[in-house]
XYZ file of C-alpha atoms in Angstrom:
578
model
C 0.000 0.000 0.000
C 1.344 3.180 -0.948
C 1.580 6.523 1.932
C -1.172 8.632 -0.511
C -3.351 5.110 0.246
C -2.342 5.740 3.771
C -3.831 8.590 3.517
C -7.179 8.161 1.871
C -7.803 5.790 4.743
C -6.933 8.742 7.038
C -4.508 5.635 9.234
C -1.156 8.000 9.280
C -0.742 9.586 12.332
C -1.424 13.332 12.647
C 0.246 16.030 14.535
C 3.620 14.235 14.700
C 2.067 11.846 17.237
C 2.104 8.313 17.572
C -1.717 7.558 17.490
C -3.388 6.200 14.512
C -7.115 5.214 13.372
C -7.409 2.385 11.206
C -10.410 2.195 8.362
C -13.586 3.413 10.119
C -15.511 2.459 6.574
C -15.432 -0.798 7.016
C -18.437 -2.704 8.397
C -18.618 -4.617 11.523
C -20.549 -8.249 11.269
C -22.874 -8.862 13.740
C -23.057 -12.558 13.349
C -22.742 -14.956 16.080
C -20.071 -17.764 15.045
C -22.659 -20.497 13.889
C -24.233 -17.938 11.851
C -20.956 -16.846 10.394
C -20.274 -20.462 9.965
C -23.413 -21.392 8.037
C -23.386 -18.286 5.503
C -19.727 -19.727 4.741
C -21.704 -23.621 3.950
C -24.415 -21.901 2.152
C -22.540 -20.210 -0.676
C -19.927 -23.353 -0.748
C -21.446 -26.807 0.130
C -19.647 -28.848 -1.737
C -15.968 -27.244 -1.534
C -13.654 -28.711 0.204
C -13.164 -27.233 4.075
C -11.246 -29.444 6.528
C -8.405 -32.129 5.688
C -7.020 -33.738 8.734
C -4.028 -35.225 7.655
C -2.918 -37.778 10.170
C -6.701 -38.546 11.042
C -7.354 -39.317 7.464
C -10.332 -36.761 7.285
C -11.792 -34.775 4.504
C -14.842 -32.884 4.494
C -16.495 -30.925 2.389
C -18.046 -27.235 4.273
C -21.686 -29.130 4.018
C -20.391 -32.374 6.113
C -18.568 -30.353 8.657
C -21.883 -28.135 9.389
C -23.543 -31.902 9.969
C -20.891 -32.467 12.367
C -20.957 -29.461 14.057
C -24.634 -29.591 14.461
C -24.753 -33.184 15.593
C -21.974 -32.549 18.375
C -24.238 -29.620 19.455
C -27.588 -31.565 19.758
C -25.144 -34.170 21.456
C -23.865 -31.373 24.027
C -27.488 -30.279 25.072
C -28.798 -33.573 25.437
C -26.244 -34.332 28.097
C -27.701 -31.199 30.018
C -25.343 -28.433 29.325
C -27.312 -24.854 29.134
C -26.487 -21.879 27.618
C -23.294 -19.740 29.027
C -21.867 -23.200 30.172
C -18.415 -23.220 30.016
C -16.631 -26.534 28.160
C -13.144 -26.901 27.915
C -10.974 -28.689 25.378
C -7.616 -30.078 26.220
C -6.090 -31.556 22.840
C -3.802 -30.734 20.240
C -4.459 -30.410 16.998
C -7.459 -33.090 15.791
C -10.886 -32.818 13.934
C -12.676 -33.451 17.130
C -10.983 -29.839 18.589
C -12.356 -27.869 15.494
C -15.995 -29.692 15.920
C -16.421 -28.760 19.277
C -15.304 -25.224 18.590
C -18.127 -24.442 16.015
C -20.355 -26.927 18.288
C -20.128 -25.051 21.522
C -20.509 -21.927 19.904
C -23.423 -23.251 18.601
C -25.164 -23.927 21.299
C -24.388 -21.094 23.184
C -21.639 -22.857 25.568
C -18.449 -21.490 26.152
C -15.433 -22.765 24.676
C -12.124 -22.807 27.367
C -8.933 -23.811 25.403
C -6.210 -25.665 28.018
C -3.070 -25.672 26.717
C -1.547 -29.080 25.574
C 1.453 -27.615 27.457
C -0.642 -28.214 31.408
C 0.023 -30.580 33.718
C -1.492 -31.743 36.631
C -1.889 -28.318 38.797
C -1.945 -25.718 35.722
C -4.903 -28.386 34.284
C -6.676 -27.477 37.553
C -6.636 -23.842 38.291
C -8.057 -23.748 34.683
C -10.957 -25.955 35.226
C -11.805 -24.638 38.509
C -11.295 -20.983 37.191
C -13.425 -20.721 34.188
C -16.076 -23.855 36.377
C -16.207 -25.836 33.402
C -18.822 -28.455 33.265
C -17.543 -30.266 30.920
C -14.265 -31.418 29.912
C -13.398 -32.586 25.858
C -10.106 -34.403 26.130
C -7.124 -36.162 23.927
C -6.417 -39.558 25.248
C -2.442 -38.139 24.843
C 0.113 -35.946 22.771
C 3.524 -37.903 22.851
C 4.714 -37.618 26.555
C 1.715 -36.032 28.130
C -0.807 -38.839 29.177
C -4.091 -36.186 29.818
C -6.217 -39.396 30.862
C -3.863 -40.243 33.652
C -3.468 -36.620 34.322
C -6.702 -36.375 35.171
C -7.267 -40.163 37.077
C -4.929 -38.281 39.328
C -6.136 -35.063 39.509
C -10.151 -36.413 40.339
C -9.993 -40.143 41.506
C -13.822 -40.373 42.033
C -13.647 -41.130 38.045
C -12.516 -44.285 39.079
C -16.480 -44.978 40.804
C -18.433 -42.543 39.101
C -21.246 -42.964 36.161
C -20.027 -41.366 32.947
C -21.193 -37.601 33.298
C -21.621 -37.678 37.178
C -18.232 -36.551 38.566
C -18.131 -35.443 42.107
C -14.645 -34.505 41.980
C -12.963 -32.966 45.589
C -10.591 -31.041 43.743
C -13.092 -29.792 40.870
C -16.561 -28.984 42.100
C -17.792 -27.546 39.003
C -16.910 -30.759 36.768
C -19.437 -32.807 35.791
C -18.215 -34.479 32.241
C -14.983 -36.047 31.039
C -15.490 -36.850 27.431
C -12.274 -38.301 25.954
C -11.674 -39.114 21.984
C -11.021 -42.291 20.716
C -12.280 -45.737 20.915
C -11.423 -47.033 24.079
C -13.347 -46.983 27.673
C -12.298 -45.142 30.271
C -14.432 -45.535 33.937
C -16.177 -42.372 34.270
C -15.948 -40.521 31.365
C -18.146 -40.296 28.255
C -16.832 -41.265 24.510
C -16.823 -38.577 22.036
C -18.235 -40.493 19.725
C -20.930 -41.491 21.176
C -21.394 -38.181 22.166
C -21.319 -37.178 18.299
C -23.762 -40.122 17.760
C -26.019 -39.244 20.142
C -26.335 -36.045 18.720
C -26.710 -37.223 15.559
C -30.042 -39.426 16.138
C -31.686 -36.104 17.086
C -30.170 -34.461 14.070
C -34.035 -34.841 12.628
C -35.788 -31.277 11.450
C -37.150 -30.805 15.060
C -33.697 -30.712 16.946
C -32.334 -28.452 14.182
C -35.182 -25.706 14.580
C -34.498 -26.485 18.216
C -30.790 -25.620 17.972
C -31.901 -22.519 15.227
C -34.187 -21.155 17.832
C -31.224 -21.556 20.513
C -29.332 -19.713 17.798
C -31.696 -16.706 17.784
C -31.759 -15.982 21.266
C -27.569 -15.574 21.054
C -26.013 -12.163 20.709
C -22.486 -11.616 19.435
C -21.656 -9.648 22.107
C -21.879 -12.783 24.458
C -19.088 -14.838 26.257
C -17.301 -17.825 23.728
C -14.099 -18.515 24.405
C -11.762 -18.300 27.434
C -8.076 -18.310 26.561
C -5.777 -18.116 29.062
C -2.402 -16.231 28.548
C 0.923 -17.383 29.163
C 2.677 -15.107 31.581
C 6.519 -15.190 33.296
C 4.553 -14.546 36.366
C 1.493 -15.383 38.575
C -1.015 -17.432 37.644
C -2.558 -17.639 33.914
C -5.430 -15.413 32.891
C -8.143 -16.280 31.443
C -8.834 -13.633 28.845
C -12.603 -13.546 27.544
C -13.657 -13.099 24.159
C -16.998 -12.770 22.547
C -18.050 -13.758 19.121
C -17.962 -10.012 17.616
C -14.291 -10.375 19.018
C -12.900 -12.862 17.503
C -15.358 -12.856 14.176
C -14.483 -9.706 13.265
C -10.657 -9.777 13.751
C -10.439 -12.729 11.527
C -12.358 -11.048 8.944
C -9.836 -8.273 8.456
C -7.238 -10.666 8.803
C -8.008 -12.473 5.914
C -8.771 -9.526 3.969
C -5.444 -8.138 4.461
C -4.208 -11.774 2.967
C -6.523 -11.160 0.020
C -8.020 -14.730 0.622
C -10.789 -15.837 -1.287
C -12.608 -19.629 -1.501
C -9.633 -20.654 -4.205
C -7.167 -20.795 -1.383
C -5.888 -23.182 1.013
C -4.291 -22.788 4.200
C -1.489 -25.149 6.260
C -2.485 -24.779 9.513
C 0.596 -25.956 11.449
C -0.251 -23.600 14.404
C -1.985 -25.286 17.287
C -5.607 -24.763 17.405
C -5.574 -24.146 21.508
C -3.846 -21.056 20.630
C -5.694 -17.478 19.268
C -3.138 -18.547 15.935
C -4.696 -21.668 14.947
C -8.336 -20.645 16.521
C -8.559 -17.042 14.927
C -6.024 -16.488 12.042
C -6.151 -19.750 10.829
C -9.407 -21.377 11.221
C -11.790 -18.167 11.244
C -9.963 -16.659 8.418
C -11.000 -19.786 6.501
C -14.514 -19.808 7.344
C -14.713 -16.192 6.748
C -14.370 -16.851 2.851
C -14.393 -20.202 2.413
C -10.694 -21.006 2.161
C -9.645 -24.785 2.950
C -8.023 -25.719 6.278
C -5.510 -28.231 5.700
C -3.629 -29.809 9.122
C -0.600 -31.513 8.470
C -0.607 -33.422 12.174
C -1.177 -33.668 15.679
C 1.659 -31.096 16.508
C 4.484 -29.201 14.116
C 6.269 -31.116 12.478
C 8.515 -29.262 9.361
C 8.588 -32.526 7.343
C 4.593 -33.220 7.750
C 4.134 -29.360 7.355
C 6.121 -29.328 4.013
C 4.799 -32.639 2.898
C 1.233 -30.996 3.308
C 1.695 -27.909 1.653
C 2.892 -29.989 -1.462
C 0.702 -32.820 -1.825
C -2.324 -30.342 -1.100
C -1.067 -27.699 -3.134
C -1.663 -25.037 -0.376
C -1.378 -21.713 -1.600
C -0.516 -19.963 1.868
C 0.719 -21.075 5.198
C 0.771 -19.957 9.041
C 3.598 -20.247 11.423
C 5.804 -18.872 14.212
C 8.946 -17.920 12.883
C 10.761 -20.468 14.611
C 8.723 -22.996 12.423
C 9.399 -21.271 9.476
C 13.405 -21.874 10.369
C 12.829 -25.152 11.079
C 11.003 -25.582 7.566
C 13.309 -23.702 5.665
C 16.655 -25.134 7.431
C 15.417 -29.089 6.932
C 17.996 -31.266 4.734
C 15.229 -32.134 2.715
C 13.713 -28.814 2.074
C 14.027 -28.888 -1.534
C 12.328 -32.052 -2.366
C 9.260 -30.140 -1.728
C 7.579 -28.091 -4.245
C 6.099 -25.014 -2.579
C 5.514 -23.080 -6.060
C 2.016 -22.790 -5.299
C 2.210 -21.028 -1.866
C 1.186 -17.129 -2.053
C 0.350 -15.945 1.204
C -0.056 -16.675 5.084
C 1.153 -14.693 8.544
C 4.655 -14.848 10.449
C 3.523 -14.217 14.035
C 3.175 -15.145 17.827
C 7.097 -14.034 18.531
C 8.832 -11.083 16.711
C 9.615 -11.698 13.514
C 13.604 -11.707 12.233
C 13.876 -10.010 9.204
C 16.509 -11.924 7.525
C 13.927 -14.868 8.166
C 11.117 -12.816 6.227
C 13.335 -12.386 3.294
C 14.381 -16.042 3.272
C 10.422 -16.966 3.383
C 9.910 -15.158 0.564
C 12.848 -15.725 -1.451
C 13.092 -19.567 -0.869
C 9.341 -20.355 -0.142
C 7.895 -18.360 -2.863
C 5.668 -16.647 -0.089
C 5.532 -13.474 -1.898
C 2.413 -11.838 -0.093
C 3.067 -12.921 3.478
C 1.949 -10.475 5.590
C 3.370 -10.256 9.943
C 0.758 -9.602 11.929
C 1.046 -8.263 15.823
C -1.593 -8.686 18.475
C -2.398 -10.179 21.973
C -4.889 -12.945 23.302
C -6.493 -10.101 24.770
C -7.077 -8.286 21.647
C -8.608 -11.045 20.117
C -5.948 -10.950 18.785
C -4.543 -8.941 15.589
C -4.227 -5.015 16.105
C -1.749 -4.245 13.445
C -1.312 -6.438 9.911
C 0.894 -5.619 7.047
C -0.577 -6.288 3.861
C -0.419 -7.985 0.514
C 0.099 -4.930 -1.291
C 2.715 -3.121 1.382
C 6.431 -2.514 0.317
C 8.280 -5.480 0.617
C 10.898 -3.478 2.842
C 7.938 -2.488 4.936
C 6.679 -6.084 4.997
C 10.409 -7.611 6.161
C 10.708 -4.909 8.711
C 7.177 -4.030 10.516
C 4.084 -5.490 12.141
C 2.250 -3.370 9.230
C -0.172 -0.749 9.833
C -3.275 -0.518 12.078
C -6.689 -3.163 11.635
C -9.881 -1.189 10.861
C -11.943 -0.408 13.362
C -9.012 0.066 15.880
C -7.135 2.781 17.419
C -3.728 2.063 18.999
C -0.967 4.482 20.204
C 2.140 4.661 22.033
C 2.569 6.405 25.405
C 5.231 7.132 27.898
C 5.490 6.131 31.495
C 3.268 9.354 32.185
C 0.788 8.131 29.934
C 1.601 10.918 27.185
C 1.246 9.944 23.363
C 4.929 10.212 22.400
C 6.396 12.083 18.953
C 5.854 9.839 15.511
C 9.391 7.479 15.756
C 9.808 7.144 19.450
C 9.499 4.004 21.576
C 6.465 4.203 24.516
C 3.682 1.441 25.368
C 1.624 0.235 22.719
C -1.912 0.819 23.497
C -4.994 -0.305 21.631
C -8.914 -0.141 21.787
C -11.945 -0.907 19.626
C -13.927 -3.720 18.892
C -11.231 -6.169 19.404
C -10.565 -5.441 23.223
C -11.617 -8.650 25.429
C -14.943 -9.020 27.817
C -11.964 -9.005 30.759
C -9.940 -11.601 32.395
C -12.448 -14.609 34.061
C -13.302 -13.648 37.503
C -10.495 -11.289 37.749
C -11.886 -7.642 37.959
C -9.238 -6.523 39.821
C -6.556 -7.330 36.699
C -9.148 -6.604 33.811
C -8.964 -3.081 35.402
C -5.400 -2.846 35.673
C -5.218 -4.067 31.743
C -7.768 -2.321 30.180
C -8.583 1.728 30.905
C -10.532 4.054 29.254
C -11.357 0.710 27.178
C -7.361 0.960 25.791
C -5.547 -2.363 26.373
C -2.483 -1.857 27.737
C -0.073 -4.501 25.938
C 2.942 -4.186 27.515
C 4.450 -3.856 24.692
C 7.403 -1.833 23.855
C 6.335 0.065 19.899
C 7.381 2.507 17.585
C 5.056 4.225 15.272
C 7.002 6.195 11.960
C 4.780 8.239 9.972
C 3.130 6.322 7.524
C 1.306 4.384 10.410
C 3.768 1.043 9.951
C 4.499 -0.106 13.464
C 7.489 -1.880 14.848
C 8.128 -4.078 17.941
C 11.031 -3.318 19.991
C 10.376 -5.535 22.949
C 8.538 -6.414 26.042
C 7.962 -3.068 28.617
C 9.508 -5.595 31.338
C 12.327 -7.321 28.331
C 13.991 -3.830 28.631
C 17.135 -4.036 30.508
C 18.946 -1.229 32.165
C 22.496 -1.593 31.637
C 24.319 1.266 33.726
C 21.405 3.709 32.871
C 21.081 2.605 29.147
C 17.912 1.675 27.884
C 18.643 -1.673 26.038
C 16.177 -3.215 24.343
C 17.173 -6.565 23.229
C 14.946 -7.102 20.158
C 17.456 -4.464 18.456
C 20.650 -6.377 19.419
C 18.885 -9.776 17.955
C 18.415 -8.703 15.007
C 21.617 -7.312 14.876
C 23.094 -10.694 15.740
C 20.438 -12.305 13.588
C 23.055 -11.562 10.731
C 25.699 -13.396 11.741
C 26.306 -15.454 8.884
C 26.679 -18.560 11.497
C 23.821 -17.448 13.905
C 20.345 -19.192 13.008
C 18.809 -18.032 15.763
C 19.227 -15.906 19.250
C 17.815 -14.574 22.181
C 18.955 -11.414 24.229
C 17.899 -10.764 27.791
C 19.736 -9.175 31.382
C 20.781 -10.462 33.896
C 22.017 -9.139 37.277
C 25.108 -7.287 37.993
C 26.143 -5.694 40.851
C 27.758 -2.748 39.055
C 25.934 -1.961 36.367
C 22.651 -3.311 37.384
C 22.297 -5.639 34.306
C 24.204 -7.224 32.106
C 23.209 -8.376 28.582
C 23.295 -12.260 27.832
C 22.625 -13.982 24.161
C 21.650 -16.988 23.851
C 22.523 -18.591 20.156
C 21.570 -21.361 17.724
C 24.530 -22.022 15.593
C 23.076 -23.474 12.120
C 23.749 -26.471 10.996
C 27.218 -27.913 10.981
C 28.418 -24.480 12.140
C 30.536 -23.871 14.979
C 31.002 -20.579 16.793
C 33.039 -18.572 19.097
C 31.961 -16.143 21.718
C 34.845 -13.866 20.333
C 33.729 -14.170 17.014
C 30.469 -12.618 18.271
C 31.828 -10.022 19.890
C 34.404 -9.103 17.085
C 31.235 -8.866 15.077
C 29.733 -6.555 17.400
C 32.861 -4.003 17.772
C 31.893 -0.928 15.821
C 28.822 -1.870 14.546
C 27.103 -1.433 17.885
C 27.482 0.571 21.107
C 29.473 -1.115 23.830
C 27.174 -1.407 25.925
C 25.001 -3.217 23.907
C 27.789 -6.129 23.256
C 26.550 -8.988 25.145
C 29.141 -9.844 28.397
C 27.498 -13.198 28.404
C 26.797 -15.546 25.626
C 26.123 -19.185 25.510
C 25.843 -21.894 22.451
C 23.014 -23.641 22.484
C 20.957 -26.465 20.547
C 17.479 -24.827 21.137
C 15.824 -22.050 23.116
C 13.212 -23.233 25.868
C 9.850 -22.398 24.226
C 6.154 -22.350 24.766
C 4.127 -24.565 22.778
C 3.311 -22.221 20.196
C 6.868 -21.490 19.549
C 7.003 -18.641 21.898
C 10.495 -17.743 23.705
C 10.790 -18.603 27.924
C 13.334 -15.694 27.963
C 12.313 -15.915 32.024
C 13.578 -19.855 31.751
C 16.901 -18.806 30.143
C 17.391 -15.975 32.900
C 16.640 -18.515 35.960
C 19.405 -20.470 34.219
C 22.427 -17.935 33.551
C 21.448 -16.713 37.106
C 21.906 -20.068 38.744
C 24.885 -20.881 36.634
C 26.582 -17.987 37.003
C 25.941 -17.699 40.816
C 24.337 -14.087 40.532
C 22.199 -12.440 43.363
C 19.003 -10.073 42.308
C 19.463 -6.937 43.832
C 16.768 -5.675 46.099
C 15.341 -2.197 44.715
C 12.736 0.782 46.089
């Protein structure tokens, strides 16, 4: 998009002020997800919508509305009401996506666990958000949920299928696991489904209809809880004019039509897979195609060849992985046009790679938070490539967002404050948590946390995390800068930057590296890198070589994990402050 663009959408900022407006011409849906869902069926029945690789499914957008609506009629006939919350611990399978589109169909409340939980994380979600019900994965590699949960509520062991009386959570009522087998206490998905489906006669769909009319999209659907380096999780609350809306825009921005199909390698748990992926499908008819359970870069490749995907989703780690496989070029990825690098900043020498090598030639980044349902700023098809490589893009419609110092004050176009957003994106609030919705949210702006500059076209960059910036000797460091600074090492595939105590300076900087493959690497060869191309102080006193960063399930970066480790290993105190 082009600045005099920029400027018939009036998104620029004004003044010499980092605040901008994005497209207040565009129109907001009012559609509740199952309604969104079934215009989506109605203009393409018989394309194809869902391919579950590993599972062996394929369905076109008519048989996935069956399933959706039998899972739903199963759901209520078990007793669940209206505003009943449901949670789904699984990774990436057919029977996640159902009971997405089926709760939301019948008016329950979706709560996505991460895959990630164990035992006591798996538990202050459930008894949080008082789900009801529970939609479980028998497993995913290591994690055994079953036995998890055998543990975590015994009285499964006694109790009739969908009568839990657990000690530990009050509020549960149904375990229904996936798969074949039988498991004392807990209810089979599939007969679940079947049930469902014997009621799917033209009574139980007006039935589920005239549910559907009594919904507004300003209710309650889906509780994700955030990963934080502190506390406990929150559980951030969205509504369907939330998240429908935000992945409208977002696939506008990727110019996606019904023609395309999307790799979804991203897990569905997350906002990623839930949002970008799988609502930006429905909200044109694209195809959702899953290469597995969890990311793999030889499934995801394999996929996006022998399904001739034209645009694919991922975390730029995965995209590294993908693109830095031995058998990369076996794979022919000619068709591929699109998708979004997101969920951890983006390097731009990996941007340039994904479009070079990958023939990704309209990916777009996009920037957001769980709490802002999540995408606030998107580049877009038609931005500069340099703009593309090197920003988060310009602001959604329908938003505001600017950048503030520690006073609160919008800063001058260019310099680095809080990013703060608000419009229609902004979550209900945190489950049963006024007390941190308030601190989050003011003046209905969401406070990110979230170190940004805005220049003055209205493209925004990333420059950290407000608590990721490090105070070396009274420097403001802000280690995004000195990655991707290091990013272009010609031996560095990938590297963290984060402090760590000193007791002179207050904080040191530490890098943690990835050499690539069949590299080796010196710590003075990174620092004779560094001299004279950086300030001193910004020349990392500590770096370490390692295989692979400690990550999130999603792909994002523990940066906290890494610090607990150089602290230990290094013997270093944390200095008491005012």
């Amino acid at each position: 998009m082009t600045l005099s663009a920029a400027q018939d959408w009036n998104i620029a900022p004004r003044a010499g002020l980092s605040q901008v407006r994005g497209r207040q011409d565009a129109t907001l849906s009012e559609a509740p997800i199952h309604r969104f869902l079934l215009e989506t069926v109605q203009r393409f029945p018989d394309r194809p919508a869902v391919a579950f690789r590993e599972q062996g499914v394929r369905w076109t957008w008519a048989r996935f509305q069956a399933e959706v609506d039998a899972l739903a009629s199963g759901l209520l006939a078990l007793g669940l009401r209206v505003g009943d919350r449901v949670g789904i611990w699984s990774p990436n399978r057919v029977e996640w996506l159902v009971t997405q589109f089926a709760t939301a169909r019948a008016g329950l409340v979706l709560v996505n666990i991460n895959p990630a939980y164990r035992i006591a994380e798996l538990e202050y979600a459930l008894n949080l958000s008082g789900c009801r019900a529970l939609v479980t994965a028998e497993q995913l590699k290591t994690s055994k949920y079953l036995e998890m949960l055998q543990r975590l509520a015994p009285e499964l062991a006694t109790c009739t299928p969908g009568a839990l009386k657990a000690a530990r959570m009050p509020a549960l009522e149904m375990v229904i696991r996936m798969g074949t087998d039988r498991t004392p206490g807990m209810l089979n998905y599939d007969d679940v489904l079947a049930s469902g489906r014997a009621r799917a006669d033209r009574a139980a769909l007006d039935a589920l209809d005239n549910l559907g009319k009594g919904l507004s999209c300003h209710d309650a659907i889906n509780i994700q809880f955030t990963s934080g380096t502190t506390g406990n999780p929150k559980g951030a609350t969205l509504t369907h004019h939330n998240v429908v809306n935000n992945a409208r825009f977002i696939a506008q921005a990727m110019n996606f039509t019904e023609a395309d199909s999307l790799c979804i390698p991203v897990p569905l748990y997350h906002c990623f897979g839930m949002v970008l992926a799988v609502l930006a499908c429905v909200s044109t008819g694209a195809a959702m195609v899953f290469p597995g359970e969890s990311f793999d870069p030889v499934a995801t490749l394999e996929a996006v060849s022998e399904e001739r995907c034209t645009a694919l989703h991922g975390v730029p780690t995965m995209f590294i992985a993908e693109l830095d496989h031995p058998r990369f070029a076996e794979f022919d990825l000619s068709r591929l046009r699109t998708g979004i690098m997101a969920g951890s900043p983006c390097p731009i020498e990996t941007m340039k790679r994904v479009i070079a090598e990958m023939h990704l030639s309209e990916i777009t980044i996009a920037y957001g938070m769980t709490e802002t349902s999540p995408v606030s700023f998107q580049s877009s098809t038609t931005d500069p490539l340099e703009r593309r490589v090197s920003t988060v893009g310009r602001i959604q419609p329908m938003l505001e967002a600017k950048v503030v110092d520690a006073e609160g004050q919008v800063v001058p176009v260019g310099e680095k404050g809080e990013l703060l957003v608000r419009g229609y994106s902004v979550m209900q609030g945190y489950w049963g948590d006024d007390e941190r919705t308030r601190e989050a949210v003011r003046d209905g702006w969401m406070h990110t946390g979230d170190l940004a500059t805005i220049d003055a076209e209205g493209y925004c960059n990333i420059v950290g995390r407000a608590k990721d910036m490090l105070i070396r000797g009274g420097e403001n460091v802000y280690p995004r800068e000195i990655e991707e600074f290091l990013f272009r090492h010609p031996k560095v595939q990938s590297v963290q930057v984060f402090g760590v105590p000193d007791a002179r300076y207050g904080e040191e900087i530490c890098a943690w590296i990835v050499p690539k493959p069949g590299q080796s690497c010196t710590e003075d060869e990174v620092r004779d890198f560094c001299r004279d191309q950086i300030a001193h102080y910004k020349v990392p006193r500590y770096i370490r070589f390692v295989d692979d960063m400690p990550m999130t399930i999603t792909g994002k970066v523990q940066k906290f994990v890494m610090r607990e480790k150089m602290i230990a290993e290094l013997g270093l105190q944390e200095a008491k402050t005012a």
